[in-house]
Amino acid sequence: AQKVTQAQTEISVVEKEDVTLDCVYETRDTTYYLFWYKQPPSGELVFLIRRNSFDEQNEISGRYSWNFQKSTSSFNFTITASQVVDSAVYFCALLPRAGGTSYGKLTFGQGTILTVHP
Amino acid sequence: DTGVSQDPRHKITKRGQNVTFRCDPISEHNRLYWYRQTLGQGPEFLTYFQNEAQLEKSRLLSDRFSAERPKGSFSTLEIQRTEQGDSAMYLCASSPRRTGGYEQYFGPGTRLTVT
């Protein structure tokens, strides 16, 4: 069984602050993908990043960075110098790489509501 | 590519009525997924098609729910005898053959309110 936990229900910061969103996952699969999605008020899920379980290198994309630690089953997301436009719900998700009919079945966390105040 | 489209965007219905939602995936994407998202929760997997074949159904998909993808292109999700607990956002996603499902593109969703 797969499980993704985002313990932070809501986070509120002031613009230009750095903020880290936590994600912890559980899986019995040895190979899997991890994702972060952003859901703005419009409702559409926007893909941010995908990481392969073989690749534990951290990644930086502009103001966004991701810290993947397999030893602690965590995949945390940091926004540096937050902006009002970053306000959204952020979801962490897990996808097993195993073949078969379950391939493609994403398991999402509960989401973290991020509010960035001007 | 045009993105995944869903119709309608919003649906308000009375308890006991039947509703049908449509999803048009990105052209030539062979995999299509339905998820349900209730307020304050993450999306939950409902069902998955590869071309026209429905390959997996979640236990969340009760016998009042049925999904089809008759020609391997668009898909419909029907809910019969709606209940208030069916109120949620219904999300559709599609994925190209080459990725095997790890690259899912989501539509804007259909928000269902059952009164």
PDB file of C-alpha atoms in Angstrom:
ATOM      1  CA  ALA A   1       0.000   0.000   0.000  1.00  0.00           C
ATOM      2  CA  GLN A   2       1.098   3.508  -0.744  1.00  0.00           C
ATOM      3  CA  LYS A   3       0.736   6.456   1.595  1.00  0.00           C
ATOM      4  CA  VAL A   4       1.760  10.102   1.417  1.00  0.00           C
ATOM      5  CA  THR A   5       1.614  12.367   4.443  1.00  0.00           C
ATOM      6  CA  GLN A   6       1.773  16.142   4.389  1.00  0.00           C
ATOM      7  CA  ALA A   7       1.634  17.046   8.052  1.00  0.00           C
ATOM      8  CA  GLN A   8       1.326  20.783   7.483  1.00  0.00           C
ATOM      9  CA  THR A   9      -2.287  21.588   6.733  1.00  0.00           C
ATOM     10  CA  GLU A  10      -1.783  25.320   6.342  1.00  0.00           C
ATOM     11  CA  ILE A  11       1.219  27.622   6.230  1.00  0.00           C
ATOM     12  CA  SER A  12       1.099  31.392   6.237  1.00  0.00           C
ATOM     13  CA  VAL A  13       4.132  33.520   5.412  1.00  0.00           C
ATOM     14  CA  VAL A  14       4.914  37.070   4.460  1.00  0.00           C
ATOM     15  CA  GLU A  15       6.258  37.793   1.003  1.00  0.00           C
ATOM     16  CA  LYS A  16       9.998  37.198   0.567  1.00  0.00           C
ATOM     17  CA  GLU A  17      10.147  34.662   3.362  1.00  0.00           C
ATOM     18  CA  ASP A  18      11.441  31.185   2.565  1.00  0.00           C
ATOM     19  CA  VAL A  19       9.028  28.334   3.191  1.00  0.00           C
ATOM     20  CA  THR A  20       9.443  24.551   3.245  1.00  0.00           C
ATOM     21  CA  LEU A  21       6.619  22.128   2.626  1.00  0.00           C
ATOM     22  CA  ASP A  22       7.128  18.664   4.105  1.00  0.00           C
ATOM     23  CA  CYS A  23       6.255  15.343   2.505  1.00  0.00           C
ATOM     24  CA  VAL A  24       6.758  11.870   3.924  1.00  0.00           C
ATOM     25  CA  TYR A  25       5.817   8.748   2.009  1.00  0.00           C
ATOM     26  CA  GLU A  26       5.419   5.029   2.552  1.00  0.00           C
ATOM     27  CA  THR A  27       5.741   2.350  -0.083  1.00  0.00           C
ATOM     28  CA  ARG A  28       6.868  -1.237  -0.373  1.00  0.00           C
ATOM     29  CA  ASP A  29       7.981  -0.683  -3.927  1.00  0.00           C
ATOM     30  CA  THR A  30      11.703  -0.421  -4.469  1.00  0.00           C
ATOM     31  CA  THR A  31      11.309   1.836  -7.473  1.00  0.00           C
ATOM     32  CA  TYR A  32       8.892   4.709  -7.656  1.00  0.00           C
ATOM     33  CA  TYR A  33       8.381   8.312  -8.656  1.00  0.00           C
ATOM     34  CA  LEU A  34       7.645  11.272  -6.423  1.00  0.00           C
ATOM     35  CA  PHE A  35       5.872  14.414  -7.549  1.00  0.00           C
ATOM     36  CA  TRP A  36       4.869  17.854  -6.437  1.00  0.00           C
ATOM     37  CA  TYR A  37       1.794  19.535  -7.886  1.00  0.00           C
ATOM     38  CA  LYS A  38       0.415  23.032  -7.360  1.00  0.00           C
ATOM     39  CA  GLN A  39      -3.325  23.667  -7.305  1.00  0.00           C
ATOM     40  CA  PRO A  40      -4.248  27.345  -7.611  1.00  0.00           C
ATOM     41  CA  PRO A  41      -7.787  28.552  -6.855  1.00  0.00           C
ATOM     42  CA  SER A  42      -8.807  27.747 -10.433  1.00  0.00           C
ATOM     43  CA  GLY A  43      -8.551  24.069  -9.483  1.00  0.00           C
ATOM     44  CA  GLU A  44      -6.281  22.697 -12.182  1.00  0.00           C
ATOM     45  CA  LEU A  45      -3.336  20.654 -10.956  1.00  0.00           C
ATOM     46  CA  VAL A  46      -0.062  22.067 -12.225  1.00  0.00           C
ATOM     47  CA  PHE A  47       2.908  19.719 -12.406  1.00  0.00           C
ATOM     48  CA  LEU A  48       6.038  21.058 -10.691  1.00  0.00           C
ATOM     49  CA  ILE A  49       8.541  18.213 -10.492  1.00  0.00           C
ATOM     50  CA  ARG A  50       9.018  14.460 -10.821  1.00  0.00           C
ATOM     51  CA  ARG A  51      11.837  12.532  -9.129  1.00  0.00           C
ATOM     52  CA  ASN A  52      12.875   8.946  -9.745  1.00  0.00           C
ATOM     53  CA  SER A  53      13.622   6.919  -6.623  1.00  0.00           C
ATOM     54  CA  PHE A  54      17.035   6.074  -8.053  1.00  0.00           C
ATOM     55  CA  ASP A  55      18.008   9.714  -8.160  1.00  0.00           C
ATOM     56  CA  GLU A  56      18.522  11.337  -4.781  1.00  0.00           C
ATOM     57  CA  GLN A  57      20.134  14.465  -6.090  1.00  0.00           C
ATOM     58  CA  ASN A  58      18.498  17.619  -4.899  1.00  0.00           C
ATOM     59  CA  GLU A  59      17.101  19.861  -7.575  1.00  0.00           C
ATOM     60  CA  ILE A  60      16.749  23.599  -7.933  1.00  0.00           C
ATOM     61  CA  SER A  61      14.561  25.402 -10.426  1.00  0.00           C
ATOM     62  CA  GLY A  62      14.517  29.137  -9.987  1.00  0.00           C
ATOM     63  CA  ARG A  63      13.033  29.872  -6.570  1.00  0.00           C
ATOM     64  CA  TYR A  64      11.991  26.244  -6.098  1.00  0.00           C
ATOM     65  CA  SER A  65      14.152  23.492  -4.665  1.00  0.00           C
ATOM     66  CA  TRP A  66      13.492  19.917  -3.658  1.00  0.00           C
ATOM     67  CA  ASN A  67      15.241  17.745  -1.078  1.00  0.00           C
ATOM     68  CA  PHE A  68      14.785  13.997  -1.582  1.00  0.00           C
ATOM     69  CA  GLN A  69      16.043  11.755   1.220  1.00  0.00           C
ATOM     70  CA  LYS A  70      15.324   8.084   0.706  1.00  0.00           C
ATOM     71  CA  SER A  71      16.670   7.192   4.160  1.00  0.00           C
ATOM     72  CA  THR A  72      13.886   9.179   5.806  1.00  0.00           C
ATOM     73  CA  SER A  73      11.307   8.678   3.029  1.00  0.00           C
ATOM     74  CA  SER A  74      10.951  12.411   2.629  1.00  0.00           C
ATOM     75  CA  PHE A  75      10.624  14.692  -0.360  1.00  0.00           C
ATOM     76  CA  ASN A  76      10.480  18.267   0.871  1.00  0.00           C
ATOM     77  CA  PHE A  77       9.830  21.351  -1.224  1.00  0.00           C
ATOM     78  CA  THR A  78      11.269  24.786  -0.510  1.00  0.00           C
ATOM     79  CA  ILE A  79      10.194  28.081  -2.024  1.00  0.00           C
ATOM     80  CA  THR A  80      12.786  30.782  -1.629  1.00  0.00           C
ATOM     81  CA  ALA A  81      11.731  34.423  -1.441  1.00  0.00           C
ATOM     82  CA  SER A  82       8.040  33.566  -1.617  1.00  0.00           C
ATOM     83  CA  GLN A  83       5.655  35.685  -3.651  1.00  0.00           C
ATOM     84  CA  VAL A  84       1.916  36.274  -3.440  1.00  0.00           C
ATOM     85  CA  VAL A  85       1.480  34.273  -6.661  1.00  0.00           C
ATOM     86  CA  ASP A  86       2.822  31.217  -4.836  1.00  0.00           C
ATOM     87  CA  SER A  87      -0.376  31.090  -2.787  1.00  0.00           C
ATOM     88  CA  ALA A  88      -2.016  27.771  -3.622  1.00  0.00           C
ATOM     89  CA  VAL A  89      -2.509  24.247  -2.363  1.00  0.00           C
ATOM     90  CA  TYR A  90       0.529  22.053  -2.883  1.00  0.00           C
ATOM     91  CA  PHE A  91       0.325  18.296  -3.192  1.00  0.00           C
ATOM     92  CA  CYS A  92       2.993  15.664  -2.914  1.00  0.00           C
ATOM     93  CA  ALA A  93       2.295  12.410  -4.770  1.00  0.00           C
ATOM     94  CA  LEU A  94       3.757   8.928  -5.202  1.00  0.00           C
ATOM     95  CA  LEU A  95       3.666   6.570  -8.165  1.00  0.00           C
ATOM     96  CA  PRO A  96       5.082   3.041  -8.148  1.00  0.00           C
ATOM     97  CA  ARG A  97       7.223   2.116 -11.106  1.00  0.00           C
ATOM     98  CA  ALA A  98       6.175  -1.495 -11.053  1.00  0.00           C
ATOM     99  CA  GLY A  99       4.469  -2.632 -14.199  1.00  0.00           C
ATOM    100  CA  GLY A 100       1.018  -4.063 -14.451  1.00  0.00           C
ATOM    101  CA  THR A 101      -2.384  -2.447 -14.376  1.00  0.00           C
ATOM    102  CA  SER A 102      -1.655  -0.227 -11.369  1.00  0.00           C
ATOM    103  CA  TYR A 103       0.862   1.734 -13.312  1.00  0.00           C
ATOM    104  CA  GLY A 104      -0.153   5.357 -13.368  1.00  0.00           C
ATOM    105  CA  LYS A 105      -2.202   5.289 -10.164  1.00  0.00           C
ATOM    106  CA  LEU A 106      -1.017   8.365  -8.291  1.00  0.00           C
ATOM    107  CA  THR A 107      -1.365   8.489  -4.512  1.00  0.00           C
ATOM    108  CA  PHE A 108      -1.622  12.053  -3.222  1.00  0.00           C
ATOM    109  CA  GLY A 109      -1.057  13.577   0.181  1.00  0.00           C
ATOM    110  CA  GLN A 110      -3.711  15.710   1.839  1.00  0.00           C
ATOM    111  CA  GLY A 111      -2.144  18.901   0.586  1.00  0.00           C
ATOM    112  CA  THR A 112      -0.687  21.994   2.240  1.00  0.00           C
ATOM    113  CA  ILE A 113      -2.430  25.335   1.840  1.00  0.00           C
ATOM    114  CA  LEU A 114       0.184  28.032   1.403  1.00  0.00           C
ATOM    115  CA  THR A 115      -0.816  31.645   1.839  1.00  0.00           C
ATOM    116  CA  VAL A 116       1.722  34.329   1.070  1.00  0.00           C
ATOM    117  CA  HIS A 117       0.777  37.752   2.384  1.00  0.00           C
ATOM    118  CA  PRO A 118       2.064  40.946   0.758  1.00  0.00           C
TER     119      PRO A 118
ATOM    120  CA  ASP B   1      -1.162  20.508 -27.798  1.00  0.00           C
ATOM    121  CA  THR B   2      -4.426  21.652 -26.364  1.00  0.00           C
ATOM    122  CA  GLY B   3      -4.757  20.508 -22.803  1.00  0.00           C
ATOM    123  CA  VAL B   4      -7.154  18.086 -21.175  1.00  0.00           C
ATOM    124  CA  SER B   5     -10.675  19.504 -21.215  1.00  0.00           C
ATOM    125  CA  GLN B   6     -13.599  18.625 -19.013  1.00  0.00           C
ATOM    126  CA  ASP B   7     -17.245  19.456 -19.343  1.00  0.00           C
ATOM    127  CA  PRO B   8     -19.128  20.805 -17.515  1.00  0.00           C
ATOM    128  CA  ARG B   9     -16.901  22.790 -15.181  1.00  0.00           C
ATOM    129  CA  HIS B  10     -19.624  23.012 -12.574  1.00  0.00           C
ATOM    130  CA  LYS B  11     -22.707  20.922 -11.979  1.00  0.00           C
ATOM    131  CA  ILE B  12     -25.376  21.390  -9.336  1.00  0.00           C
ATOM    132  CA  THR B  13     -27.872  18.593  -9.042  1.00  0.00           C
ATOM    133  CA  LYS B  14     -30.476  17.359  -6.642  1.00  0.00           C
ATOM    134  CA  ARG B  15     -29.978  14.192  -4.682  1.00  0.00           C
ATOM    135  CA  GLY B  16     -31.199  11.191  -6.596  1.00  0.00           C
ATOM    136  CA  GLN B  17     -30.536  12.610 -10.047  1.00  0.00           C
ATOM    137  CA  ASN B  18     -28.087  11.128 -12.534  1.00  0.00           C
ATOM    138  CA  VAL B  19     -25.154  13.160 -13.837  1.00  0.00           C
ATOM    139  CA  THR B  20     -22.602  12.583 -16.571  1.00  0.00           C
ATOM    140  CA  PHE B  21     -19.234  14.246 -16.991  1.00  0.00           C
ATOM    141  CA  ARG B  22     -17.040  14.269 -20.045  1.00  0.00           C
ATOM    142  CA  CYS B  23     -13.273  14.320 -20.376  1.00  0.00           C
ATOM    143  CA  ASP B  24     -11.363  14.960 -23.601  1.00  0.00           C
ATOM    144  CA  PRO B  25      -7.729  13.948 -23.207  1.00  0.00           C
ATOM    145  CA  ILE B  26      -4.794  15.376 -25.060  1.00  0.00           C
ATOM    146  CA  SER B  27      -4.792  14.033 -28.586  1.00  0.00           C
ATOM    147  CA  GLU B  28      -3.097  10.630 -28.931  1.00  0.00           C
ATOM    148  CA  HIS B  29      -2.728  10.083 -25.212  1.00  0.00           C
ATOM    149  CA  ASN B  30      -3.641   6.440 -24.768  1.00  0.00           C
ATOM    150  CA  ARG B  31      -4.071   6.480 -20.981  1.00  0.00           C
ATOM    151  CA  LEU B  32      -6.866   8.284 -19.191  1.00  0.00           C
ATOM    152  CA  TYR B  33      -7.456   8.566 -15.456  1.00  0.00           C
ATOM    153  CA  TRP B  34     -10.310   9.760 -13.258  1.00  0.00           C
ATOM    154  CA  TYR B  35      -9.697  11.090  -9.752  1.00  0.00           C
ATOM    155  CA  ARG B  36     -12.038  12.498  -7.141  1.00  0.00           C
ATOM    156  CA  GLN B  37     -11.081  15.304  -4.793  1.00  0.00           C
ATOM    157  CA  THR B  38     -13.210  16.174  -1.793  1.00  0.00           C
ATOM    158  CA  LEU B  39     -12.838  19.418   0.105  1.00  0.00           C
ATOM    159  CA  GLY B  40      -9.565  19.657   1.980  1.00  0.00           C
ATOM    160  CA  GLN B  41      -8.207  16.395   0.615  1.00  0.00           C
ATOM    161  CA  GLY B  42      -5.875  15.315  -2.127  1.00  0.00           C
ATOM    162  CA  PRO B  43      -7.196  13.667  -5.286  1.00  0.00           C
ATOM    163  CA  GLU B  44      -8.050   9.979  -4.989  1.00  0.00           C
ATOM    164  CA  PHE B  45      -7.781   7.546  -7.869  1.00  0.00           C
ATOM    165  CA  LEU B  46     -11.081   6.260  -9.251  1.00  0.00           C
ATOM    166  CA  THR B  47     -10.349   4.439 -12.479  1.00  0.00           C
ATOM    167  CA  TYR B  48      -7.976   4.143 -15.404  1.00  0.00           C
ATOM    168  CA  PHE B  49      -8.259   3.377 -19.111  1.00  0.00           C
ATOM    169  CA  GLN B  50      -5.658   2.248 -21.545  1.00  0.00           C
ATOM    170  CA  ASN B  51      -7.197   3.004 -24.920  1.00  0.00           C
ATOM    171  CA  GLU B  52     -10.783   1.790 -24.572  1.00  0.00           C
ATOM    172  CA  ALA B  53     -10.059  -0.837 -21.922  1.00  0.00           C
ATOM    173  CA  GLN B  54     -10.862  -0.022 -18.295  1.00  0.00           C
ATOM    174  CA  LEU B  55      -7.958  -1.674 -16.520  1.00  0.00           C
ATOM    175  CA  GLU B  56      -8.480  -0.730 -12.909  1.00  0.00           C
ATOM    176  CA  LYS B  57     -11.259   0.516 -10.685  1.00  0.00           C
ATOM    177  CA  SER B  58     -10.913   1.772  -7.148  1.00  0.00           C
ATOM    178  CA  ARG B  59     -13.121   0.460  -4.381  1.00  0.00           C
ATOM    179  CA  LEU B  60     -14.291   4.096  -4.155  1.00  0.00           C
ATOM    180  CA  LEU B  61     -16.141   3.500  -7.409  1.00  0.00           C
ATOM    181  CA  SER B  62     -19.415   2.107  -6.131  1.00  0.00           C
ATOM    182  CA  ASP B  63     -21.941   0.441  -8.403  1.00  0.00           C
ATOM    183  CA  ARG B  64     -23.605   3.841  -8.887  1.00  0.00           C
ATOM    184  CA  PHE B  65     -20.535   4.989 -10.798  1.00  0.00           C
ATOM    185  CA  SER B  66     -19.706   3.937 -14.321  1.00  0.00           C
ATOM    186  CA  ALA B  67     -16.998   5.137 -16.646  1.00  0.00           C
ATOM    187  CA  GLU B  68     -16.542   4.524 -20.339  1.00  0.00           C
ATOM    188  CA  ARG B  69     -14.092   5.331 -23.049  1.00  0.00           C
ATOM    189  CA  PRO B  70     -15.823   3.831 -26.066  1.00  0.00           C
ATOM    190  CA  LYS B  71     -13.420   4.709 -28.854  1.00  0.00           C
ATOM    191  CA  GLY B  72     -10.294   5.224 -26.853  1.00  0.00           C
ATOM    192  CA  SER B  73     -10.607   8.980 -27.106  1.00  0.00           C
ATOM    193  CA  PHE B  74     -12.966  10.914 -24.806  1.00  0.00           C
ATOM    194  CA  SER B  75     -14.314   9.398 -21.615  1.00  0.00           C
ATOM    195  CA  THR B  76     -17.523   9.803 -19.645  1.00  0.00           C
ATOM    196  CA  LEU B  77     -18.120   9.315 -15.950  1.00  0.00           C
ATOM    197  CA  GLU B  78     -21.717   8.775 -14.899  1.00  0.00           C
ATOM    198  CA  ILE B  79     -23.047   8.863 -11.370  1.00  0.00           C
ATOM    199  CA  GLN B  80     -26.509   7.430 -10.860  1.00  0.00           C
ATOM    200  CA  ARG B  81     -28.804   8.336  -7.979  1.00  0.00           C
ATOM    201  CA  THR B  82     -26.445  10.984  -6.677  1.00  0.00           C
ATOM    202  CA  GLU B  83     -25.929  11.381  -2.955  1.00  0.00           C
ATOM    203  CA  GLN B  84     -24.653  14.369  -0.998  1.00  0.00           C
ATOM    204  CA  GLY B  85     -21.432  12.485  -0.364  1.00  0.00           C
ATOM    205  CA  ASP B  86     -20.744  12.554  -4.095  1.00  0.00           C
ATOM    206  CA  SER B  87     -20.145  16.307  -3.913  1.00  0.00           C
ATOM    207  CA  ALA B  88     -16.531  16.732  -4.977  1.00  0.00           C
ATOM    208  CA  MET B  89     -14.224  17.839  -7.747  1.00  0.00           C
ATOM    209  CA  TYR B  90     -13.844  15.174 -10.423  1.00  0.00           C
ATOM    210  CA  LEU B  91     -10.493  15.390 -12.154  1.00  0.00           C
ATOM    211  CA  CYS B  92      -9.448  13.768 -15.382  1.00  0.00           C
ATOM    212  CA  ALA B  93      -5.866  13.224 -16.491  1.00  0.00           C
ATOM    213  CA  SER B  94      -4.262  11.761 -19.576  1.00  0.00           C
ATOM    214  CA  SER B  95      -0.849  10.322 -20.239  1.00  0.00           C
ATOM    215  CA  PRO B  96       1.068   9.572 -23.436  1.00  0.00           C
ATOM    216  CA  ARG B  97       2.008   6.013 -24.339  1.00  0.00           C
ATOM    217  CA  ARG B  98       5.747   6.632 -24.144  1.00  0.00           C
ATOM    218  CA  THR B  99       5.684   7.545 -20.436  1.00  0.00           C
ATOM    219  CA  GLY B 100       3.685   4.611 -19.156  1.00  0.00           C
ATOM    220  CA  GLY B 101       1.711   6.815 -16.804  1.00  0.00           C
ATOM    221  CA  TYR B 102       4.325   8.839 -14.986  1.00  0.00           C
ATOM    222  CA  GLU B 103       3.538  11.977 -16.937  1.00  0.00           C
ATOM    223  CA  GLN B 104      -0.082  12.844 -16.256  1.00  0.00           C
ATOM    224  CA  TYR B 105      -1.682  16.025 -17.491  1.00  0.00           C
ATOM    225  CA  PHE B 106      -4.703  17.123 -15.540  1.00  0.00           C
ATOM    226  CA  GLY B 107      -7.811  18.891 -16.725  1.00  0.00           C
ATOM    227  CA  PRO B 108      -9.539  21.739 -14.872  1.00  0.00           C
ATOM    228  CA  GLY B 109     -11.997  19.400 -13.192  1.00  0.00           C
ATOM    229  CA  THR B 110     -15.771  19.240 -12.848  1.00  0.00           C
ATOM    230  CA  ARG B 111     -17.075  20.472  -9.532  1.00  0.00           C
ATOM    231  CA  LEU B 112     -20.211  18.581  -8.515  1.00  0.00           C
ATOM    232  CA  THR B 113     -22.555  19.866  -5.844  1.00  0.00           C
ATOM    233  CA  VAL B 114     -25.384  17.600  -4.763  1.00  0.00           C
ATOM    234  CA  THR B 115     -28.135  19.422  -2.878  1.00  0.00           C
TER     235      THR B 115
END
